[in-house]
Amino acid sequence: MGLSQHPERETHSSGLGDFLRNNQNEIIADWTTRMRALAPACELSDAAIVDHLPWILTRIADFVASVHTGTTVSLGTLPKDHAIDRLARGFALDQIVTEYGLLRRSILDLWGARVGPTVDLNEVQTLDKAFDESLRQAAVRYAEAREKLLKALDRISEAALGPDDLEAFLEKLLRAMRDSTESVDTAVMLLRDGDILRVRAAVGLEEGLDETFSIDPPEGVSGHVAAARQPILVRDAGTDDRVVSRAIRAKKVRALYGVPLLYEDKVIGVAHIGSLTAIEFSEEDKLLFRTMANRATSIIVKAELVADLRRAVELRERVLAIVSHDLRNQLGVIAMGANLLGMRVGQLDASADIKKPVDTIQRTANTMQHLLGDLLDMASIQAGRLSYEPQPTVMQSVLADSCDSHQAIAREKGVHLRCDVAIGDVEVMSDRERILQVLGNLLANAIKFCAPGDTVTVHADIRDSDVLVAVSDTGPGIPREELPKIFEAYRTIPAGSGRRDGTGLGLYISKGIIERHGGRIWVESKVESGSTFFFTLPRT
Ligand code: ADP
């Protein structure tokens, strides 16, 4: 919407001041249209764009009219308040300058359209003076407030650099909030704990604060803030019905300003500041508090994640302790008993009823022992504590032993198992049992995935600084897209491929063991041609 030319010109003997007062709505409408074209103001609602404008225009009108009345008119704090509002809305300083420039153009264009080309020079000079003064005040205020904001944000970043204890950070944060503004005497931080908000830190209320205080939204001022997801100002918290905290009431807090801590659209907590003297906080203080709370939110979320992680690690350690000691021992007793029973039953008549269930118990107990061992190894690798006892080991004998112990199962399946490991008495520093475990995993997989008639080969090479072992098969191969992820924990080829699923821990553990030895493990494979798993072990 632009300015329309008025058919009949108005006479304005009363001057520019009256003109501004009488045509305020038109000026604002024209200015709003011009402002919408100005980013990021165009994303604001009209109400947010207009903001302080009616008051600013009235003051400018008084200012201009003072040319005739001789009275002294001040612009008051309006330009400053407006500057803070704009800072809060993300305006840069040059956008505020442009804003005033557009307002001046709207006024003079409307005057030109309604009154004509002549204007009292004195009045225009005063109008310019009002604009110059507004701009000066706005610029100074904007710069001061921005500087204060940056300093406060610096303090928050500093507080976040300390030890990653959330409570300590919250306390420092609240102190920074209180110290950054004169009128703030109390500051409280409540964080969401399930459905309720729990006080996690407070300053200025130490004497009366109930550490276990919690709020069930929308109860209390904090509950209101969380439910409305908007800042709320209470003018007299000591008597306001919404205030349920006894500490705040007892302290006779007057102005109370609460803001929600929003993270990815979720209210993760509420922070509020209180004043013992003021019934309102300045726009600047409110902006400062909102900005600090915003900045703190992601730090809080991170600290909570770290705390969760720590708890999860502690839990894992506890489960690990139970599994590795108690459960493993109990299972050992069952397996031993079952083996003993198996031996006794073996001496009975082959058709005895008891043979089958004893067999099942034996097999199940062995599988469970294997599974438990894998789970323990996986957890130990993740915790960086895989047990291994390296000793000079003749690699050829380890490889030959492993091949020997897999011959029976390969034969049973009709798979040829070849052992091409003549590398003499070369030694590697290794834990023999752990290397047998790796070979066991690789050979069991290779045999498992091969069809009758296929071949599995174990091959070894001596290199300058290490021994290279390759376990290859002529089986189905591994799809190319699976190769980069094949050594991840719980990784099995997706069901539907027709292959059997296991726990997907074997290769993860093998990798952990080889890396613990300072070696490397990798795979090369082509679908329908087979797979080769390689690993290296440093020579002594
Ligand atoms: P698991 O312990 O359950 O056997 P692994 O970690 O050893 O699991 O293996 C992960 C997956 O890698 C297997 O489920 C299988 O899909 C694939 N894989 C491993 N070795 C071979 C192989 N020699 N040929 C084809 N696929 C294999």
Coordinates of C-alpha atoms and ligand atoms in Angstrom, one line a residue:
M1 CA 0.0 0.0 0.0
G2 CA 1.5 3.3 -1.1
L3 CA 0.3 6.9 -0.5
S4 CA -2.7 7.9 -2.6
Q5 CA -2.9 11.4 -3.9
H6 CA -5.6 13.3 -2.0
P7 CA -8.0 15.1 -4.4
E8 CA -8.4 18.1 -2.2
R9 CA -5.4 19.5 -0.4
E10 CA -5.8 20.2 3.3
T11 CA -4.7 23.5 4.7
H12 CA -2.6 23.1 7.8
S13 CA -2.2 26.5 9.3
S14 CA -1.6 24.7 12.6
G15 CA 1.6 23.2 11.2
L16 CA 3.5 20.0 11.0
G17 CA 3.0 19.1 14.7
D18 CA -0.8 19.0 14.4
F19 CA -0.5 17.3 11.1
L20 CA 1.4 14.5 12.7
R21 CA -1.1 14.1 15.4
N22 CA -4.1 14.1 13.1
N23 CA -2.7 11.7 10.5
Q24 CA -1.0 9.3 12.8
N25 CA -2.8 6.2 11.5
E26 CA -2.1 7.0 7.9
I27 CA 1.6 7.6 8.6
I28 CA 1.8 4.4 10.6
A29 CA 0.0 2.4 7.8
D30 CA 2.3 3.8 5.1
W31 CA 5.4 3.2 7.2
T32 CA 4.3 -0.4 8.1
T33 CA 4.1 -1.1 4.3
R34 CA 7.6 0.2 3.8
M35 CA 8.9 -1.7 6.8
R36 CA 7.5 -5.0 5.6
A37 CA 10.0 -4.9 2.8
L38 CA 12.8 -4.6 5.2
A39 CA 14.3 -7.9 6.4
P40 CA 13.9 -9.3 9.0
A41 CA 11.1 -6.9 10.0
C42 CA 9.0 -8.5 7.2
E43 CA 8.7 -11.6 9.3
L44 CA 7.3 -9.7 12.2
S45 CA 3.6 -9.2 12.7
D46 CA 2.3 -5.7 12.0
A47 CA 1.8 -5.2 15.8
A48 CA 5.4 -6.0 16.4
I49 CA 6.5 -3.7 13.6
V50 CA 4.4 -0.8 14.9
D51 CA 5.4 -1.4 18.5
H52 CA 6.3 1.9 20.1
L53 CA 5.5 4.0 17.0
P54 CA 2.3 5.8 18.1
W55 CA 4.1 7.1 21.2
I56 CA 7.2 8.0 19.3
L57 CA 5.1 9.9 16.7
T58 CA 3.2 11.8 19.5
R59 CA 6.5 12.8 21.1
I60 CA 7.9 13.9 17.7
A61 CA 4.7 15.9 17.2
D62 CA 5.1 17.7 20.5
F63 CA 8.7 18.3 19.7
V64 CA 7.9 19.9 16.4
A65 CA 5.1 21.9 17.9
S66 CA 7.5 23.3 20.5
V67 CA 8.8 25.6 17.7
H68 CA 5.7 27.6 18.2
T69 CA 5.0 27.2 21.9
G70 CA 8.6 27.6 23.0
T71 CA 8.2 24.8 25.6
T72 CA 11.0 22.3 26.1
V73 CA 10.0 18.8 25.0
S74 CA 12.0 15.7 25.6
L75 CA 11.8 12.4 23.7
G76 CA 12.0 10.6 27.0
T77 CA 13.2 7.0 27.1
L78 CA 11.1 6.0 24.0
P79 CA 14.0 5.9 21.5
K80 CA 16.0 3.8 24.0
D81 CA 13.2 1.4 24.7
H82 CA 12.5 1.1 21.0
A83 CA 16.2 0.3 20.4
I84 CA 16.1 -2.5 23.0
D85 CA 13.0 -3.9 21.5
R86 CA 14.6 -4.0 18.1
L87 CA 17.7 -5.6 19.5
A88 CA 15.6 -8.3 21.1
R89 CA 13.9 -8.9 17.7
G90 CA 17.3 -9.4 16.1
F91 CA 17.5 -6.0 14.2
A92 CA 21.0 -4.7 13.4
L93 CA 21.8 -1.1 14.1
D94 CA 21.6 -0.1 10.4
Q95 CA 18.1 -1.5 10.3
I96 CA 17.1 0.8 13.1
V97 CA 18.6 3.8 11.2
T98 CA 16.7 2.7 8.1
E99 CA 13.5 2.5 10.1
Y100 CA 13.8 6.1 11.2
G101 CA 14.7 7.1 7.6
L102 CA 11.5 5.4 6.3
L103 CA 9.4 7.1 9.0
R104 CA 10.7 10.5 8.0
R105 CA 9.9 9.7 4.4
S106 CA 6.4 8.6 5.3
I107 CA 5.7 11.8 7.1
L108 CA 7.0 14.1 4.4
D109 CA 5.4 12.2 1.5
L110 CA 2.0 12.3 3.3
W111 CA 2.5 16.0 4.0
G112 CA 3.3 16.5 0.3
A113 CA 0.3 14.6 -0.8
R114 CA -2.1 16.1 1.7
V115 CA -0.8 19.7 2.2
G116 CA 1.5 20.5 -0.7
P117 CA 5.1 21.2 -1.5
T118 CA 5.5 24.1 1.0
V119 CA 6.6 23.5 4.5
D120 CA 7.8 25.7 7.3
L121 CA 11.6 25.4 7.3
N122 CA 11.7 25.9 11.1
E123 CA 9.4 22.9 11.6
V124 CA 11.4 20.6 9.2
Q125 CA 14.6 21.6 11.0
T126 CA 12.9 20.6 14.3
L127 CA 11.6 17.4 12.8
D128 CA 15.2 16.6 11.7
K129 CA 16.4 17.5 15.2
A130 CA 13.9 15.0 16.7
F131 CA 15.0 12.3 14.4
D132 CA 18.7 13.0 14.9
E133 CA 18.2 12.9 18.7
S134 CA 16.2 9.7 18.5
L135 CA 18.8 8.1 16.4
R136 CA 21.6 9.2 18.6
Q137 CA 19.9 7.8 21.7
A138 CA 18.9 4.6 19.9
A139 CA 22.5 4.0 18.7
V140 CA 24.0 4.6 22.1
R141 CA 21.5 2.4 23.9
Y142 CA 21.8 -0.3 21.3
A143 CA 25.6 -0.4 21.6
E144 CA 25.5 -0.4 25.4
A145 CA 22.9 -3.1 25.6
R146 CA 24.6 -5.3 23.0
E147 CA 27.9 -4.9 24.9
K148 CA 26.2 -6.0 28.1
L149 CA 24.6 -8.9 26.4
L150 CA 27.9 -10.1 24.9
K151 CA 29.6 -9.8 28.3
A152 CA 26.8 -11.8 30.0
L153 CA 27.0 -14.5 27.3
D154 CA 30.8 -14.6 27.8
R155 CA 30.2 -15.3 31.5
I156 CA 27.8 -18.1 30.7
S157 CA 30.4 -19.6 28.3
E158 CA 33.0 -19.3 31.0
A159 CA 30.7 -21.0 33.5
A160 CA 30.1 -23.8 31.1
L161 CA 33.9 -24.4 30.7
G162 CA 34.2 -25.5 34.3
P163 CA 33.9 -29.1 35.5
D164 CA 30.9 -30.6 33.8
D165 CA 28.8 -30.7 36.9
L166 CA 25.3 -29.5 36.0
E167 CA 24.5 -28.1 39.5
A168 CA 27.7 -26.1 39.7
F169 CA 27.1 -24.7 36.2
L170 CA 23.5 -23.7 37.1
E171 CA 24.6 -21.9 40.2
K172 CA 27.3 -20.0 38.3
L173 CA 24.8 -19.1 35.6
L174 CA 22.3 -17.7 38.1
R175 CA 25.0 -15.7 39.8
A176 CA 25.9 -14.3 36.4
M177 CA 22.3 -13.4 35.8
R178 CA 21.9 -11.7 39.1
D179 CA 25.2 -9.8 38.8
S180 CA 24.5 -8.6 35.3
T181 CA 21.5 -6.5 36.3
E182 CA 21.0 -4.2 39.2
S183 CA 17.4 -4.8 40.0
V184 CA 17.7 -8.6 40.2
D185 CA 18.0 -10.0 43.7
T186 CA 16.9 -13.6 43.3
A187 CA 17.2 -16.1 40.5
V188 CA 15.9 -19.7 40.3
M189 CA 16.3 -22.5 37.8
L190 CA 13.9 -25.4 37.6
L191 CA 14.4 -28.3 35.3
R192 CA 11.9 -30.8 34.0
D193 CA 12.0 -34.1 35.7
G194 CA 9.3 -36.2 34.0
D195 CA 6.1 -34.2 34.3
I196 CA 7.2 -32.0 37.1
L197 CA 9.6 -29.0 37.4
R198 CA 12.2 -29.4 40.1
V199 CA 14.3 -26.6 41.6
R200 CA 17.9 -27.3 40.6
A201 CA 19.7 -24.1 41.6
A202 CA 18.8 -20.8 43.3
V203 CA 20.5 -17.6 44.4
G204 CA 19.3 -14.9 46.7
L205 CA 16.8 -17.3 48.3
E206 CA 19.3 -19.5 50.2
E207 CA 17.8 -19.1 53.6
G208 CA 14.3 -20.1 52.6
L209 CA 14.8 -22.5 49.7
D210 CA 13.4 -25.9 49.9
E211 CA 15.7 -28.1 47.9
T212 CA 13.0 -30.6 47.2
F213 CA 10.6 -28.0 45.9
S214 CA 8.9 -29.1 42.7
I215 CA 6.0 -27.8 40.6
D216 CA 3.4 -29.7 38.6
P217 CA 2.6 -27.5 35.6
P218 CA 0.5 -25.4 35.2
E219 CA 0.7 -24.9 39.0
G220 CA 2.7 -21.9 40.2
V221 CA 4.3 -19.2 38.2
S222 CA 6.9 -21.6 36.7
G223 CA 4.1 -24.0 35.9
H224 CA 2.3 -21.2 34.1
V225 CA 5.5 -20.2 32.2
A226 CA 6.0 -23.9 31.1
A227 CA 2.4 -24.4 30.1
A228 CA 2.2 -21.1 28.2
R229 CA 5.7 -21.5 26.8
Q230 CA 6.0 -17.7 27.1
P231 CA 7.7 -15.4 29.5
I232 CA 5.4 -14.2 32.4
L233 CA 5.8 -11.1 34.6
V234 CA 4.3 -11.0 38.1
R235 CA 4.3 -7.5 39.7
D236 CA 4.0 -8.5 43.3
A237 CA 5.1 -12.1 43.8
G238 CA 4.8 -11.8 47.6
T239 CA 1.0 -11.6 47.3
D240 CA 0.2 -13.0 43.8
D241 CA -2.0 -16.1 43.9
R242 CA 0.0 -17.8 41.2
V243 CA 3.1 -17.9 43.4
V244 CA 3.2 -21.1 45.4
S245 CA 6.9 -21.1 46.5
R246 CA 7.1 -20.3 50.2
A247 CA 10.7 -19.1 49.8
I248 CA 9.6 -16.4 47.2
R249 CA 6.6 -15.3 49.4
A250 CA 8.7 -15.2 52.6
K251 CA 11.4 -13.2 50.9
K252 CA 8.6 -10.7 49.8
V253 CA 9.8 -10.7 46.2
R254 CA 8.1 -8.1 44.1
A255 CA 8.6 -8.3 40.4
L256 CA 9.1 -11.8 39.2
Y257 CA 9.9 -12.6 35.6
G258 CA 9.9 -16.2 34.4
V259 CA 11.1 -17.5 31.0
P260 CA 10.7 -21.0 29.5
L261 CA 13.9 -22.9 28.5
L262 CA 12.9 -24.3 25.1
Y263 CA 15.0 -26.9 23.3
E264 CA 13.9 -28.3 20.0
D265 CA 10.3 -27.2 20.8
K266 CA 10.3 -28.9 24.2
V267 CA 10.2 -27.0 27.6
I268 CA 13.2 -28.4 29.4
G269 CA 12.9 -26.0 32.3
V270 CA 11.9 -22.6 33.6
A271 CA 14.2 -19.8 35.0
H272 CA 13.0 -16.8 36.9
I273 CA 14.5 -13.6 38.3
G274 CA 13.0 -11.6 41.1
S275 CA 13.4 -8.1 42.5
L276 CA 12.9 -7.1 46.1
T277 CA 12.4 -3.5 45.2
A278 CA 11.1 -3.1 41.6
I279 CA 7.6 -4.1 40.4
E280 CA 8.8 -4.3 36.8
F281 CA 12.0 -5.1 35.0
S282 CA 13.3 -2.9 32.2
E283 CA 13.0 -4.2 28.6
E284 CA 16.8 -4.4 28.6
D285 CA 17.0 -6.6 31.7
K286 CA 14.3 -8.8 30.4
L287 CA 16.1 -9.2 27.1
L288 CA 19.3 -9.9 28.9
F289 CA 17.7 -12.6 31.0
R290 CA 16.0 -14.2 28.0
T291 CA 19.2 -14.2 26.0
M292 CA 21.2 -15.7 28.9
A293 CA 18.5 -18.4 29.5
N294 CA 18.5 -19.2 25.8
R295 CA 22.2 -19.6 25.6
A296 CA 22.2 -21.7 28.8
T297 CA 19.6 -24.1 27.4
S298 CA 21.8 -26.0 25.0
I299 CA 24.6 -26.2 27.6
I300 CA 22.1 -27.6 30.1
V301 CA 20.9 -30.2 27.6
K302 CA 24.5 -31.2 26.9
A303 CA 25.3 -31.5 30.6
E304 CA 22.2 -33.6 31.2
L305 CA 23.2 -35.9 28.3
V306 CA 26.7 -36.2 29.8
A307 CA 25.1 -37.0 33.2
D308 CA 22.8 -39.6 31.6
L309 CA 25.8 -41.1 29.8
R310 CA 27.7 -41.3 33.0
R311 CA 24.7 -43.0 34.7
A312 CA 24.5 -45.5 31.8
V313 CA 28.2 -46.3 32.0
E314 CA 27.8 -46.9 35.8
L315 CA 24.8 -49.1 35.1
R316 CA 26.7 -51.0 32.5
E317 CA 29.6 -51.5 34.9
R318 CA 27.2 -52.9 37.5
V319 CA 25.5 -55.2 35.0
L320 CA 28.9 -56.3 33.8
A321 CA 30.1 -57.1 37.4
I322 CA 26.9 -59.2 38.0
V323 CA 27.2 -61.0 34.6
S324 CA 30.9 -61.6 34.9
H325 CA 30.9 -62.9 38.4
D326 CA 27.6 -64.1 39.7
L327 CA 25.8 -65.2 36.5
R328 CA 28.9 -66.8 34.9
N329 CA 29.7 -68.8 38.0
Q330 CA 26.1 -70.1 38.3
L331 CA 26.1 -71.1 34.7
G332 CA 29.5 -72.8 35.1
V333 CA 28.0 -74.9 37.9
I334 CA 25.0 -75.9 35.6
A335 CA 27.3 -76.7 32.7
M336 CA 29.6 -78.8 34.9
G337 CA 26.6 -80.7 36.4
A338 CA 25.2 -81.2 32.9
N339 CA 28.5 -82.6 31.6
L340 CA 28.8 -84.9 34.6
L341 CA 25.3 -86.1 34.0
G342 CA 26.0 -86.5 30.3
M343 CA 28.9 -88.8 31.2
R344 CA 26.8 -90.9 33.5
V345 CA 23.9 -91.1 31.0
G346 CA 26.4 -92.0 28.3
Q347 CA 27.0 -95.3 30.1
L348 CA 23.3 -96.1 30.0
D349 CA 21.3 -97.8 27.3
A350 CA 21.4 -95.6 24.1
S351 CA 17.6 -95.5 24.0
A352 CA 17.2 -94.3 27.6
D353 CA 14.6 -91.5 27.9
I354 CA 16.9 -89.4 29.9
K355 CA 19.6 -89.0 27.2
K356 CA 17.8 -86.4 25.1
P357 CA 17.0 -83.9 27.8
V358 CA 20.5 -84.2 29.3
D359 CA 21.9 -83.5 25.8
T360 CA 19.7 -80.4 25.5
I361 CA 20.8 -79.1 28.9
Q362 CA 24.4 -79.6 28.0
R363 CA 24.1 -77.8 24.6
T364 CA 22.0 -75.0 26.0
A365 CA 24.4 -74.4 28.9
N366 CA 27.4 -74.3 26.4
T367 CA 25.6 -71.9 24.1
M368 CA 24.7 -69.7 27.1
Q369 CA 28.3 -69.7 28.3
H370 CA 29.5 -68.7 24.8
L371 CA 26.9 -65.9 24.6
L372 CA 27.8 -64.6 28.0
G373 CA 31.5 -64.6 27.1
D374 CA 30.7 -62.6 23.9
L375 CA 28.6 -60.1 25.9
L376 CA 31.3 -59.7 28.4
D377 CA 34.0 -59.2 25.8
M378 CA 31.9 -56.7 23.9
A379 CA 31.3 -54.7 27.1
S380 CA 35.0 -54.9 28.0
I381 CA 36.0 -53.7 24.5
Q382 CA 33.6 -50.8 24.8
A383 CA 35.0 -49.9 28.2
G384 CA 38.6 -50.2 26.8
R385 CA 39.4 -53.0 29.3
L386 CA 39.6 -56.2 27.3
S387 CA 41.7 -58.6 29.2
Y388 CA 44.7 -60.1 27.3
E389 CA 48.0 -61.5 28.3
P390 CA 50.5 -61.2 25.5
Q391 CA 53.4 -63.6 25.3
P392 CA 55.8 -64.5 22.5
T393 CA 53.7 -67.0 20.4
V394 CA 54.7 -69.1 17.5
M395 CA 52.0 -68.1 15.1
Q396 CA 52.2 -71.2 12.9
S397 CA 51.2 -73.5 15.8
V398 CA 48.2 -71.3 16.7
L399 CA 46.9 -71.3 13.2
A400 CA 47.4 -75.1 12.8
D401 CA 45.7 -75.8 16.1
S402 CA 42.7 -73.7 15.0
C403 CA 42.5 -75.4 11.7
D404 CA 42.7 -78.8 13.4
S405 CA 39.9 -78.1 15.8
H406 CA 37.6 -77.0 12.9
Q407 CA 38.2 -79.9 10.6
A408 CA 35.5 -82.0 12.1
I409 CA 32.8 -79.5 11.7
A410 CA 33.9 -78.6 8.2
R411 CA 33.9 -82.2 7.2
E412 CA 30.5 -82.7 8.6
K413 CA 29.2 -79.9 6.4
G414 CA 31.1 -81.1 3.3
V415 CA 33.3 -78.0 3.2
H416 CA 37.1 -78.4 2.5
L417 CA 39.2 -76.7 5.0
R418 CA 42.8 -76.0 3.9
C419 CA 45.6 -74.8 6.1
D420 CA 48.4 -73.1 4.2
V421 CA 50.4 -71.7 7.1
A422 CA 54.0 -72.8 6.8
I423 CA 55.7 -69.7 8.1
G424 CA 58.2 -71.4 10.4
D425 CA 58.8 -70.3 13.9
V426 CA 58.0 -66.7 13.5
E427 CA 56.8 -65.2 16.8
V428 CA 54.3 -62.5 17.5
M429 CA 53.5 -61.0 20.9
S430 CA 50.0 -62.3 21.5
D431 CA 47.5 -63.8 23.8
R432 CA 47.2 -67.3 22.3
E433 CA 43.6 -67.8 23.6
R434 CA 42.5 -64.5 22.2
I435 CA 43.9 -65.2 18.8
L436 CA 42.3 -68.6 18.8
Q437 CA 39.1 -66.8 19.6
V438 CA 39.5 -64.6 16.5
L439 CA 40.3 -67.6 14.3
G440 CA 37.4 -69.5 15.8
N441 CA 35.0 -66.6 14.8
L442 CA 36.4 -66.3 11.3
L443 CA 36.5 -70.0 10.6
A444 CA 33.0 -70.7 12.2
N445 CA 31.5 -67.9 10.0
A446 CA 33.3 -69.1 6.9
I447 CA 32.2 -72.7 7.4
K448 CA 28.7 -71.6 8.4
F449 CA 28.1 -69.6 5.2
C450 CA 29.7 -72.1 2.8
A451 CA 27.7 -74.7 1.0
P452 CA 28.9 -78.3 0.6
G453 CA 31.7 -78.5 -1.9
D454 CA 33.0 -75.0 -1.0
T455 CA 36.5 -74.4 0.3
V456 CA 37.8 -72.5 3.3
T457 CA 41.5 -71.6 3.3
V458 CA 43.7 -70.3 6.1
H459 CA 46.8 -68.7 4.7
A460 CA 49.7 -66.9 6.5
D461 CA 52.5 -64.6 5.2
I462 CA 55.5 -63.1 7.0
R463 CA 56.0 -59.5 6.2
D464 CA 58.6 -56.9 7.4
S465 CA 57.0 -55.9 10.6
D466 CA 54.0 -58.2 11.0
V467 CA 52.4 -61.5 10.1
L468 CA 49.4 -61.4 7.8
V469 CA 46.7 -64.0 8.2
A470 CA 43.9 -64.5 5.6
V471 CA 40.8 -66.7 6.1
S472 CA 39.1 -67.0 2.8
D473 CA 36.1 -68.9 1.6
T474 CA 34.3 -69.6 -1.7
G475 CA 30.9 -68.9 0.0
P476 CA 28.2 -66.4 -0.9
G477 CA 30.2 -63.2 -0.2
I478 CA 29.0 -60.1 1.5
P479 CA 27.1 -57.3 -0.3
R480 CA 29.3 -54.3 -1.0
E481 CA 27.1 -51.9 1.0
E482 CA 27.4 -54.1 4.1
L483 CA 31.2 -54.2 4.1
P484 CA 31.9 -50.8 5.8
K485 CA 29.6 -51.8 8.7
I486 CA 30.4 -55.5 9.1
F487 CA 32.7 -55.0 12.1
E488 CA 30.1 -53.0 14.1
A489 CA 28.5 -54.5 17.2
Y490 CA 25.2 -56.4 16.6
R491 CA 25.7 -56.2 12.8
T492 CA 24.1 -59.0 10.9
I493 CA 23.1 -59.0 7.3
P494 CA 19.4 -58.0 7.2
A495 CA 16.9 -60.8 7.4
G496 CA 15.3 -61.8 4.2
S497 CA 18.6 -62.5 2.5
G498 CA 18.0 -66.1 3.4
R499 CA 21.0 -66.3 5.7
R500 CA 21.0 -67.1 9.4
D501 CA 21.2 -64.3 11.8
G502 CA 23.5 -64.5 14.9
T503 CA 24.2 -61.9 17.6
G504 CA 26.5 -60.0 15.3
L505 CA 29.2 -59.7 17.9
G506 CA 31.8 -62.1 16.6
L507 CA 33.5 -59.7 14.1
Y508 CA 33.2 -56.8 16.6
I509 CA 35.0 -58.8 19.2
S510 CA 37.6 -60.0 16.7
K511 CA 38.3 -56.4 15.7
G512 CA 38.6 -55.4 19.4
I513 CA 41.1 -58.3 20.1
I514 CA 43.2 -57.6 17.0
E515 CA 43.4 -53.9 17.7
R516 CA 44.3 -54.6 21.3
H517 CA 47.3 -56.4 19.9
G518 CA 48.2 -53.5 17.8
G519 CA 47.1 -55.2 14.6
R520 CA 44.5 -54.5 11.9
I521 CA 41.6 -56.5 10.6
W522 CA 39.6 -56.0 7.4
V523 CA 37.6 -57.9 4.8
E524 CA 37.4 -58.1 1.0
S525 CA 34.4 -59.8 -0.5
K526 CA 32.4 -60.1 -3.7
V527 CA 28.9 -61.5 -3.8
E528 CA 28.9 -65.0 -5.2
S529 CA 32.7 -65.2 -5.2
G530 CA 33.4 -65.5 -1.5
S531 CA 35.0 -63.5 1.3
T532 CA 38.5 -63.1 2.7
F533 CA 39.0 -61.8 6.2
F534 CA 42.6 -60.5 6.8
F535 CA 44.3 -59.6 10.0
T536 CA 47.8 -58.6 11.0
L537 CA 49.8 -59.1 14.2
P538 CA 53.0 -57.2 14.9
R539 CA 56.1 -59.4 15.0
T540 CA 58.2 -59.5 18.2
Ligands
ADP1 P1 27.9 -63.6 14.6 O1 28.7 -63.5 15.8 O2 26.4 -63.4 14.8 O3 28.3 -64.7 13.7 P2 29.6 -61.8 13.1 O4 29.9 -60.5 13.7 O5 30.6 -62.9 13.2 O6 28.2 -62.3 13.7 O7 29.2 -61.6 11.6 C1 28.4 -60.6 11.2 C2 27.7 -60.8 9.9 O8 28.6 -60.8 8.9 C3 27.1 -62.2 9.8 O9 25.8 -62.2 10.3 C4 27.1 -62.5 8.3 O10 25.9 -61.9 7.8 C5 28.3 -61.7 7.9 N1 29.5 -62.6 7.6 C6 30.5 -62.8 8.4 N2 31.4 -63.7 7.9 C7 30.9 -64.0 6.7 C8 31.4 -64.8 5.6 N3 32.5 -65.5 5.7 N4 30.6 -64.9 4.5 C9 29.4 -64.2 4.4 N5 29.0 -63.4 5.4 C10 29.7 -63.3 6.5

